[in-house]
Short mmCIF file of C-alpha atoms in Angstrom, two decimals:
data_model
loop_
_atom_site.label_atom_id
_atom_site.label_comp_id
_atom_site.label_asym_id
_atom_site.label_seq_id
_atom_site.Cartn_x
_atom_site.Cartn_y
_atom_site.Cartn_z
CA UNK D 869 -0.25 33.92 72.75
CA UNK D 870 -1.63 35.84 69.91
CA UNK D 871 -0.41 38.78 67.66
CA UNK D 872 -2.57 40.89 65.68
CA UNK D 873 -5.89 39.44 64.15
CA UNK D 874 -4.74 41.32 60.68
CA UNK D 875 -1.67 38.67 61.41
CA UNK D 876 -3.79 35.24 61.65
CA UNK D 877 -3.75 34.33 57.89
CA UNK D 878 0.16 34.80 57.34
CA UNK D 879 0.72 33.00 60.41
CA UNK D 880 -1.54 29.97 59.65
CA UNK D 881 -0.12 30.22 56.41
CA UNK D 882 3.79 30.01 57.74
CA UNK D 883 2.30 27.03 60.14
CA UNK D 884 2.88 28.53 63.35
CA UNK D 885 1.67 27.03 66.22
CA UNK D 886 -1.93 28.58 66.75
CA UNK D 887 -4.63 27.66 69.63
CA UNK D 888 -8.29 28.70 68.99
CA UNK D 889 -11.87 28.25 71.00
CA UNK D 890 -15.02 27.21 69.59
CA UNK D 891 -18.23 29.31 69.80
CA UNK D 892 -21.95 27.50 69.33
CA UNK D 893 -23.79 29.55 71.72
CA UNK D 894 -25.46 33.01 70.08
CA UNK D 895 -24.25 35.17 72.84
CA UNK D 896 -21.94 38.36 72.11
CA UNK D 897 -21.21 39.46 75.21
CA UNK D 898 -19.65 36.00 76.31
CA UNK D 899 -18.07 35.85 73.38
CA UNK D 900 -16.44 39.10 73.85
CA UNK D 901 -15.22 37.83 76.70
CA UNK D 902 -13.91 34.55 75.78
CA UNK D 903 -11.92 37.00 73.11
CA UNK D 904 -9.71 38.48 75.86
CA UNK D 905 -8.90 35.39 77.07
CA UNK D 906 -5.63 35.45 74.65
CA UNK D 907 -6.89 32.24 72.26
CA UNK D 908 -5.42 33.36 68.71
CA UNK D 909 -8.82 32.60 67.50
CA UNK D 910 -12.26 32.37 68.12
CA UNK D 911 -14.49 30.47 65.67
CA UNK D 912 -18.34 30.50 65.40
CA UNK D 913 -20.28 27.58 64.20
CA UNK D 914 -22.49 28.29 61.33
CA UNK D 915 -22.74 24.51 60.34
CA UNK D 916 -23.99 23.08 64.09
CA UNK D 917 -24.18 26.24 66.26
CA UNK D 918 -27.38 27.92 67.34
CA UNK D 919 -27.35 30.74 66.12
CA UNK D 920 -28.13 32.50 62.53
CA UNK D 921 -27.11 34.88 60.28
CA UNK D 922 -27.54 38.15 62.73
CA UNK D 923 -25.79 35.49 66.05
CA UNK D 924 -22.60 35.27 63.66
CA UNK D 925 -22.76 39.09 62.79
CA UNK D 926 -22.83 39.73 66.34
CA UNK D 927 -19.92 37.00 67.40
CA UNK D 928 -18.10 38.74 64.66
CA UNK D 929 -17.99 42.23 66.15
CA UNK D 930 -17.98 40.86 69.87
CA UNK D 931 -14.89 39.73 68.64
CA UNK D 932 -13.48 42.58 66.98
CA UNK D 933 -14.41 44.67 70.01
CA UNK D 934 -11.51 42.79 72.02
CA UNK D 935 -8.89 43.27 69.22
CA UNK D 936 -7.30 40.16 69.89
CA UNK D 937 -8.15 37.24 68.56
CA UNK D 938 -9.11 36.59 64.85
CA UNK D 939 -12.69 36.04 64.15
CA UNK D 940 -13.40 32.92 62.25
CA UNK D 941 -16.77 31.30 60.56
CA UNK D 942 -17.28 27.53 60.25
CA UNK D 943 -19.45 27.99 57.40
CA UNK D 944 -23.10 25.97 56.93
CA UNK D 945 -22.13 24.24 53.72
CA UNK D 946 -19.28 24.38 50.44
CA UNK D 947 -21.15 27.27 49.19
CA UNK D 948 -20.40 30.66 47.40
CA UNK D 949 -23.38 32.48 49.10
CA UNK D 950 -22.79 31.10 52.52
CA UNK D 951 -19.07 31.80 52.57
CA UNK D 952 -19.54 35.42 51.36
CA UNK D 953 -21.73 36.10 54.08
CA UNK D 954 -19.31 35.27 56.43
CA UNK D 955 -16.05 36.76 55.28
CA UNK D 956 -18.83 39.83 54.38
CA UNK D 957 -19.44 39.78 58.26
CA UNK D 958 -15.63 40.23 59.08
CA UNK D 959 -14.10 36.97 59.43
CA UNK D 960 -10.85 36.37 59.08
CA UNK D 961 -11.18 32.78 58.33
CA UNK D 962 -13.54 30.40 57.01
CA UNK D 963 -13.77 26.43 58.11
CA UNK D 964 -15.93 24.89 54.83
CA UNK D 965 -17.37 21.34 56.12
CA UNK D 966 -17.47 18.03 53.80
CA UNK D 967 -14.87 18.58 51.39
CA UNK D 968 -14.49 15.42 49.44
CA UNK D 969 -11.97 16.13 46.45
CA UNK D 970 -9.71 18.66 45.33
CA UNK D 971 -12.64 19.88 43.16
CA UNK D 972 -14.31 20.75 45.92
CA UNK D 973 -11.48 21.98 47.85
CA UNK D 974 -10.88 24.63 44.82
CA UNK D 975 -14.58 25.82 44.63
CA UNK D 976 -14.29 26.70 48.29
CA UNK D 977 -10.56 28.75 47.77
CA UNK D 978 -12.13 30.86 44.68
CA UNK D 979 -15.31 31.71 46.93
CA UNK D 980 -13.09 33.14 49.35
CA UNK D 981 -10.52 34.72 46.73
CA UNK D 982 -12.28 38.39 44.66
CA UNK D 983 -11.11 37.95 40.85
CA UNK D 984 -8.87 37.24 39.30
CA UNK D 985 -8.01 35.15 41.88
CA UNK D 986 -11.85 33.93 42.37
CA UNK D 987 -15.13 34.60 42.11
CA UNK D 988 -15.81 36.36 45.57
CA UNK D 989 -18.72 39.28 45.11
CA UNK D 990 -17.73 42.28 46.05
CA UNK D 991 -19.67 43.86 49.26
CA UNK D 992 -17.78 44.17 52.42
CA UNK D 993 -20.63 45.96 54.16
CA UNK D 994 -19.09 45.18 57.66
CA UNK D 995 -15.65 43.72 56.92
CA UNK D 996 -14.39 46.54 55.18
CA UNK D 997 -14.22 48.16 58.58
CA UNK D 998 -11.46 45.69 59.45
CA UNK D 999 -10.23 43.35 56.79
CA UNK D 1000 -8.76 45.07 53.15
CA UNK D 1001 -10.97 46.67 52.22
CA UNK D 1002 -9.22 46.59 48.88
CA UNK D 1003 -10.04 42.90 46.51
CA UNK D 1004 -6.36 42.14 47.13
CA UNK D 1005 -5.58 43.06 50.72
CA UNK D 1006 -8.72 41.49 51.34
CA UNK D 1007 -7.54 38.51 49.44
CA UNK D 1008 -4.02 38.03 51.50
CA UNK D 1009 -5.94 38.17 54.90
CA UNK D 1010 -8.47 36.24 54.63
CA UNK D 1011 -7.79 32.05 55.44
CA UNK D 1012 -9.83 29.41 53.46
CA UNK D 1013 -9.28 26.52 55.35
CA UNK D 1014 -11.80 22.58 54.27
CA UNK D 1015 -12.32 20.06 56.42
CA UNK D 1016 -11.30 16.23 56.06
CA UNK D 1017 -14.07 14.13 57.74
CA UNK D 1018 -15.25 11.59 55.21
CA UNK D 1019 -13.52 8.25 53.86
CA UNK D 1020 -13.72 10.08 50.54
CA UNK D 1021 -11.59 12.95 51.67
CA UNK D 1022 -9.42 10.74 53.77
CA UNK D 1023 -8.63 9.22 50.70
CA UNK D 1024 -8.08 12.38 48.56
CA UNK D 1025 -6.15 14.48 51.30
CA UNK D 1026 -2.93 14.73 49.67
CA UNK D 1027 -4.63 15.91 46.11
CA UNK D 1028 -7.02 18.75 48.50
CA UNK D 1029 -3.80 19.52 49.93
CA UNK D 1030 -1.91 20.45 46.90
CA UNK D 1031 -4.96 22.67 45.97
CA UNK D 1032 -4.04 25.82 45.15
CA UNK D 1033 -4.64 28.80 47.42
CA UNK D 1034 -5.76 26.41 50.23
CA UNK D 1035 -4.64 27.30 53.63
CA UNK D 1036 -5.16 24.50 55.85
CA UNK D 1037 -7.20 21.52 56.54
CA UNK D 1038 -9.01 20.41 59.58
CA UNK D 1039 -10.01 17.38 60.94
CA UNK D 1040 -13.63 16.88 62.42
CA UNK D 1041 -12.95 14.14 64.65
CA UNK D 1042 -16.73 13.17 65.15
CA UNK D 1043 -17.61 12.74 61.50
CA UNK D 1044 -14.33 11.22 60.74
CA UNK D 1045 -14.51 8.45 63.89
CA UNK D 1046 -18.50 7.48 62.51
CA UNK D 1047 -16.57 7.27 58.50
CA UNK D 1048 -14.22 4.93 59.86
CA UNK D 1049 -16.61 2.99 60.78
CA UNK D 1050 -17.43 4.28 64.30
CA UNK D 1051 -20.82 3.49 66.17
CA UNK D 1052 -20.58 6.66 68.47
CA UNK D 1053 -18.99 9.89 67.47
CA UNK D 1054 -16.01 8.86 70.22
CA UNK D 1055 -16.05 4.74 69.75
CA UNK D 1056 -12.88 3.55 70.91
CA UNK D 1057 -13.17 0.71 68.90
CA UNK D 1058 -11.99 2.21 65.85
CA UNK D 1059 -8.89 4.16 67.81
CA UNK D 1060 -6.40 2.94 65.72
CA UNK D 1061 -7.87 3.37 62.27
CA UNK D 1062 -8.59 7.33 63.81
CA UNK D 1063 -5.26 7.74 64.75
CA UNK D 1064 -3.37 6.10 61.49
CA UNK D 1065 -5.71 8.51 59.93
CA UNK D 1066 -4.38 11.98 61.92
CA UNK D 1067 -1.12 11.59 61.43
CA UNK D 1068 -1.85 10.70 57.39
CA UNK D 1069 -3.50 14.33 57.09
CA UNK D 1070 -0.60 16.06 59.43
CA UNK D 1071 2.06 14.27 56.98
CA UNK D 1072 0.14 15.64 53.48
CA UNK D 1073 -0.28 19.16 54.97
CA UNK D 1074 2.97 19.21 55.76
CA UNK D 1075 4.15 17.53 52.63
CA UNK D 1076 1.34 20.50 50.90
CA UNK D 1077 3.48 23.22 53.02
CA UNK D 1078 0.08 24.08 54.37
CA UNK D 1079 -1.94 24.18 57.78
CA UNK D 1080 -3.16 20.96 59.71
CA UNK D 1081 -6.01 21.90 62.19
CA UNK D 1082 -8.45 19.93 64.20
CA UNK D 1083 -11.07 19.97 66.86
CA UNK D 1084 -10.44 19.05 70.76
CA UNK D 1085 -12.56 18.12 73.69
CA UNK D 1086 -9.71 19.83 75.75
CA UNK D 1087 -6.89 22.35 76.44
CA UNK D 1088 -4.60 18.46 77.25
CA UNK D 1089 -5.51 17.04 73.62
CA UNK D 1090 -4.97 20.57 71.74
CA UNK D 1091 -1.36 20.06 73.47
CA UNK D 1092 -1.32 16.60 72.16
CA UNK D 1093 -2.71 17.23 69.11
CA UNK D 1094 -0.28 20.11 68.20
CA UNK D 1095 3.16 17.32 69.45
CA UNK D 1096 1.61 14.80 67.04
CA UNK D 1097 2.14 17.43 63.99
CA UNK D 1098 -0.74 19.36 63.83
CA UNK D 1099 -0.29 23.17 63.58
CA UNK D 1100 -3.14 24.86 65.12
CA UNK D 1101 -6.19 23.06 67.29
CA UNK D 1102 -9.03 24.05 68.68
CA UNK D 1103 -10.58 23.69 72.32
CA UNK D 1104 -14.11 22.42 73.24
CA UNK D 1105 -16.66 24.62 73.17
CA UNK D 1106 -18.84 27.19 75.22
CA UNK D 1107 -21.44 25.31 75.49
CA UNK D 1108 -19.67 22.40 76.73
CA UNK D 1109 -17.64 24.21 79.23
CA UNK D 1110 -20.88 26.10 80.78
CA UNK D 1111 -22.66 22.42 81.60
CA UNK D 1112 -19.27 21.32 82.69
CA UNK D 1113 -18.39 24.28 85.12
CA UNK D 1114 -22.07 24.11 86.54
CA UNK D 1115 -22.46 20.24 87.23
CA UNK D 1116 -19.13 20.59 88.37
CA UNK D 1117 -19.89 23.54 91.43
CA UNK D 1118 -23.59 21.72 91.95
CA UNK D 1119 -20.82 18.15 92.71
CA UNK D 1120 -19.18 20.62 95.34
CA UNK D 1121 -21.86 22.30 96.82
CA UNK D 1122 -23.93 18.87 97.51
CA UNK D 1123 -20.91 16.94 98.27
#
């Protein structure tokens, strides 16, 4: 399914169809193997994942070590420091949560961009090994992609789409069901207001010329997800699939 990691940016960037898996568990050689599996990403969870600083360093090369898939960061917060650390560690990609306003949405863009283009620091101590090294190479590989999961950026998707330098958006389906008014983070209830809200950010990234992403609880809704407009999805979690594949062999072996 996937090309060459050093690809992933230019291809998000020309919206091609892209599939990714989700990493929360701070465990390098699983995620080496989930790396082979022939997702076009892997992305590790900063924001909710449990693991730190060192975890993502580790997911980072675990990845690299398959040569693959592209490494990505969902970073911990709209910050320069936290997404410097990141692309620092050799992602190829960052996800930057709660994005409210095109404001916002440019603060996160320069922090990924060195100058002139931004105000990235320069110290590649281990992504110089795979990504640029020089400001500018560095600068065309690397994906800044913000996430719409408030009412506030629901409402300003189509100005943080038009932000310039911004590579894609991405839904967060949990935060964004509870915004629209949502008791759980999968109420039913407010289906219609979730899904008039999906295909209003696929229609203003496309309208942008830019990437539409969001999360899945499966391989079926990626597919879904990706027919309904979106341009690149990503699947569940390891986490999630390591309780599901155990209950599910303890169901067969008491059955």
């Amino acid at each position: 399914m996937n090309t060459s990691p050093a690809d992933f940016a230019a291809r998000l960037r020309a919206r091609q169809r892209i599939i990714g898996y989700w990493v929360v568990l701070d465990n390098p050689v699983g995620t080496e193997r989930l790396a082979g599996l022939g997702y076009d990403y892997i992305c590790v969870d900063a924001q909710h994942g449990l693991l730190d600083y060192k975890g993502t360093l580790g997911a980072m090369t675990a990845i690299d070590a398959r040569g693959t898939a592209a490494g990505m960061v969902r970073v911990p917060a709209n910050d320069g420091f936290w997404i410097g650390q990141a692309l620092d560690a050799g992602a190829r990609g960052v996800i930057v949560p709660l994005v409210n306003t095109a404001e916002e949405a440019a603060a996160a863009v320069a922090a990924c961009r060195y100058p002139p283009l931004g105000v990235r620091s320069y110290g590649p101590m281990r992504s110089g090994l795979r990504v640029g090294p020089a400001p500018a190479e560095s600068n065309q590989q690397v994906a800044c992609i913000v996430m719409i999961e408030t009412a506030q950026a629901l409402a300003n998707t189509a100005e943080i789409c038009a932000t310039d330098g911004l590579d894609g958006v991405y839904i967060g389906p949990s935060d964004l069901t509870i915004a629209l008014g949502g008791r759980t983070s999968t109420d039913t209830s407010v289906a219609e207001k979730f899904d008039a809200a999906l295909a209003k950010v696929a229609e203003e990234a496309r309208t942008a010329g830019i990437a539409a992403g969001i999360h899945c609880p499966d391989g079926a809704t990626a597919a879904k997800r990706l027919a309904q407009g979106f341009t690149f999805a990503t699947v569940s979690s390891d986490l999630v699939h390591l309780e599901q594949a155990a209950a599910a062999h303890l169901r067969d072996a008491t059955a």
